[in-house]
Amino acid sequence: MSCNVSDPKISEAYSRILSYDDLDWMIIGYGVSRDTLLLYSSGNKGVAQMSASVPDEVVFGYIMFEGSGVLVTHVSHKISGVQRARGLAHQKTIAAFFSQHDVTVNTTKPSELTPTMLRERTRHLAIKSVPMKG
């Protein structure tokens, strides 16, 4: 099952995040569509601001967190099984679009998206980037 991520606002926000411009996160969602994604929100105040912007539905987010690209799939615990299945089916397409991600995280409540959780999920990246002493 594919979804449409052709909204130019999505590409523009993603480029701005990757270039360390004035954005560090974005959230995209379905709106009234079943398969066309739109830019819902974006910002430059980190994970706390992003978490406060996550609605109770299926949305996908991207955040540059401490130098790591994190893809967020949020499937609210309040939605129907059909909506949940559609969101999960679109994960692969979204991951291909946000190809510059280092880690993928899943949440069911906005409160799960915290600096501590992201730090835990990206910790192994910092360990891998430390040069080995010979």
Coordinates of C-alpha atoms in Angstrom, one line a residue:
M1 CA 0.0 0.0 0.0
S2 CA 1.5 3.3 -1.0
C3 CA 0.9 6.8 0.1
N4 CA 1.4 10.2 -1.5
V5 CA 4.1 12.5 0.1
S6 CA 4.3 14.9 -2.8
D7 CA 3.2 18.0 -0.8
P8 CA 6.0 20.5 -1.6
K9 CA 5.8 21.8 2.0
I10 CA 6.9 18.4 3.2
S11 CA 10.0 18.3 1.0
E12 CA 10.9 21.9 1.9
A13 CA 10.6 21.3 5.6
Y14 CA 12.7 18.1 5.3
S15 CA 15.4 20.0 3.4
R16 CA 15.5 22.7 6.0
I17 CA 15.9 20.2 8.8
L18 CA 18.7 18.4 6.9
S19 CA 20.6 21.6 6.2
Y20 CA 20.4 22.7 9.9
D21 CA 18.4 25.7 8.8
D22 CA 15.8 27.1 11.2
L23 CA 13.8 23.9 11.7
D24 CA 14.7 20.8 13.7
W25 CA 11.4 18.8 13.5
M26 CA 8.3 18.2 11.4
I27 CA 5.1 16.2 11.6
I28 CA 3.1 15.0 8.7
G29 CA -0.4 13.4 8.7
Y30 CA -3.3 12.4 6.6
G31 CA -5.8 15.2 7.3
V32 CA -9.0 14.2 5.7
S33 CA -7.3 11.9 3.1
R34 CA -6.7 8.2 3.4
D35 CA -3.4 8.2 1.5
T36 CA -2.1 11.7 0.9
L37 CA 0.1 13.2 3.6
L38 CA 0.3 16.9 4.4
L39 CA 2.7 18.9 6.5
Y40 CA 0.9 19.4 9.9
S41 CA 3.5 21.3 11.8
S42 CA 7.2 22.1 12.2
G43 CA 9.4 23.9 14.6
N44 CA 12.8 24.7 15.9
K45 CA 12.5 24.2 19.6
G46 CA 13.2 20.5 19.8
V47 CA 11.5 17.4 21.1
A48 CA 9.4 19.1 23.7
Q49 CA 7.8 21.4 21.1
M50 CA 7.3 18.4 18.7
S51 CA 5.7 16.3 21.4
A52 CA 3.3 19.0 22.3
S53 CA 2.3 19.1 18.6
V54 CA 1.5 15.4 18.1
P55 CA -2.2 14.9 17.6
D56 CA -4.3 11.8 18.6
E57 CA -4.1 10.1 15.2
V58 CA -1.6 8.4 12.9
V59 CA 1.3 10.8 12.1
F60 CA 4.9 10.6 11.1
G61 CA 7.6 12.9 12.3
Y62 CA 11.2 13.6 11.6
I63 CA 13.5 15.3 14.1
M64 CA 17.2 16.1 14.1
F65 CA 18.1 15.2 17.7
E66 CA 21.6 15.8 18.9
G67 CA 23.0 15.2 15.4
S68 CA 20.9 12.1 14.7
G69 CA 18.0 11.9 12.3
V70 CA 15.0 10.2 14.0
L71 CA 11.9 9.0 12.2
V72 CA 8.9 8.9 14.5
T73 CA 5.8 6.9 13.8
H74 CA 3.0 7.9 16.1
V75 CA 0.0 5.6 16.1
S76 CA -2.4 6.9 18.8
H77 CA -3.9 4.4 21.1
K78 CA -7.2 6.2 20.6
I79 CA -7.7 5.3 16.9
S80 CA -9.4 2.5 15.1
G81 CA -7.7 -0.7 14.0
V82 CA -8.3 0.2 10.3
Q83 CA -6.5 3.6 10.8
R84 CA -3.7 1.8 12.7
A85 CA -3.2 -0.7 10.0
R86 CA -3.1 1.9 7.3
G87 CA -0.5 3.9 9.1
L88 CA 1.7 0.8 9.7
A89 CA 1.3 -0.2 6.1
H90 CA 2.7 3.2 5.0
Q91 CA 5.7 3.1 7.3
K92 CA 8.0 1.7 4.5
T93 CA 7.1 4.5 2.1
I94 CA 7.7 7.1 4.8
A95 CA 11.0 5.6 5.8
A96 CA 12.1 5.7 2.1
F97 CA 11.1 9.3 1.8
F98 CA 12.9 10.3 5.0
S99 CA 16.0 8.4 3.9
Q100 CA 18.4 10.4 6.1
H101 CA 17.2 8.8 9.3
D102 CA 19.5 7.0 11.7
V103 CA 16.8 5.5 14.0
T104 CA 13.1 4.8 13.9
V105 CA 10.9 5.1 17.0
N106 CA 7.3 4.3 17.6
T107 CA 4.9 6.0 20.0
T108 CA 1.3 5.6 21.0
K109 CA 1.1 8.7 23.3
P110 CA 2.7 12.1 22.7
S111 CA 4.1 12.0 26.3
E112 CA 6.4 9.0 25.2
L113 CA 8.4 11.3 22.9
T114 CA 10.9 12.8 25.3
P115 CA 14.6 13.7 25.2
T116 CA 15.4 10.8 27.4
M117 CA 13.7 8.3 25.1
L118 CA 15.4 9.7 22.0
R119 CA 18.8 9.8 23.8
E120 CA 18.3 6.1 24.7
R121 CA 17.4 5.2 21.1
T122 CA 20.3 7.1 19.6
R123 CA 22.9 6.3 22.2
H124 CA 24.4 3.4 20.1
L125 CA 25.1 5.9 17.3
A126 CA 27.4 7.9 19.5
I127 CA 29.2 4.7 20.6
K128 CA 29.7 3.6 17.0
S129 CA 31.2 6.9 16.0
V130 CA 34.0 6.9 18.5
P131 CA 37.2 5.9 16.7
M132 CA 38.9 2.7 17.8
K133 CA 42.3 3.0 19.4
G134 CA 44.8 0.7 17.7

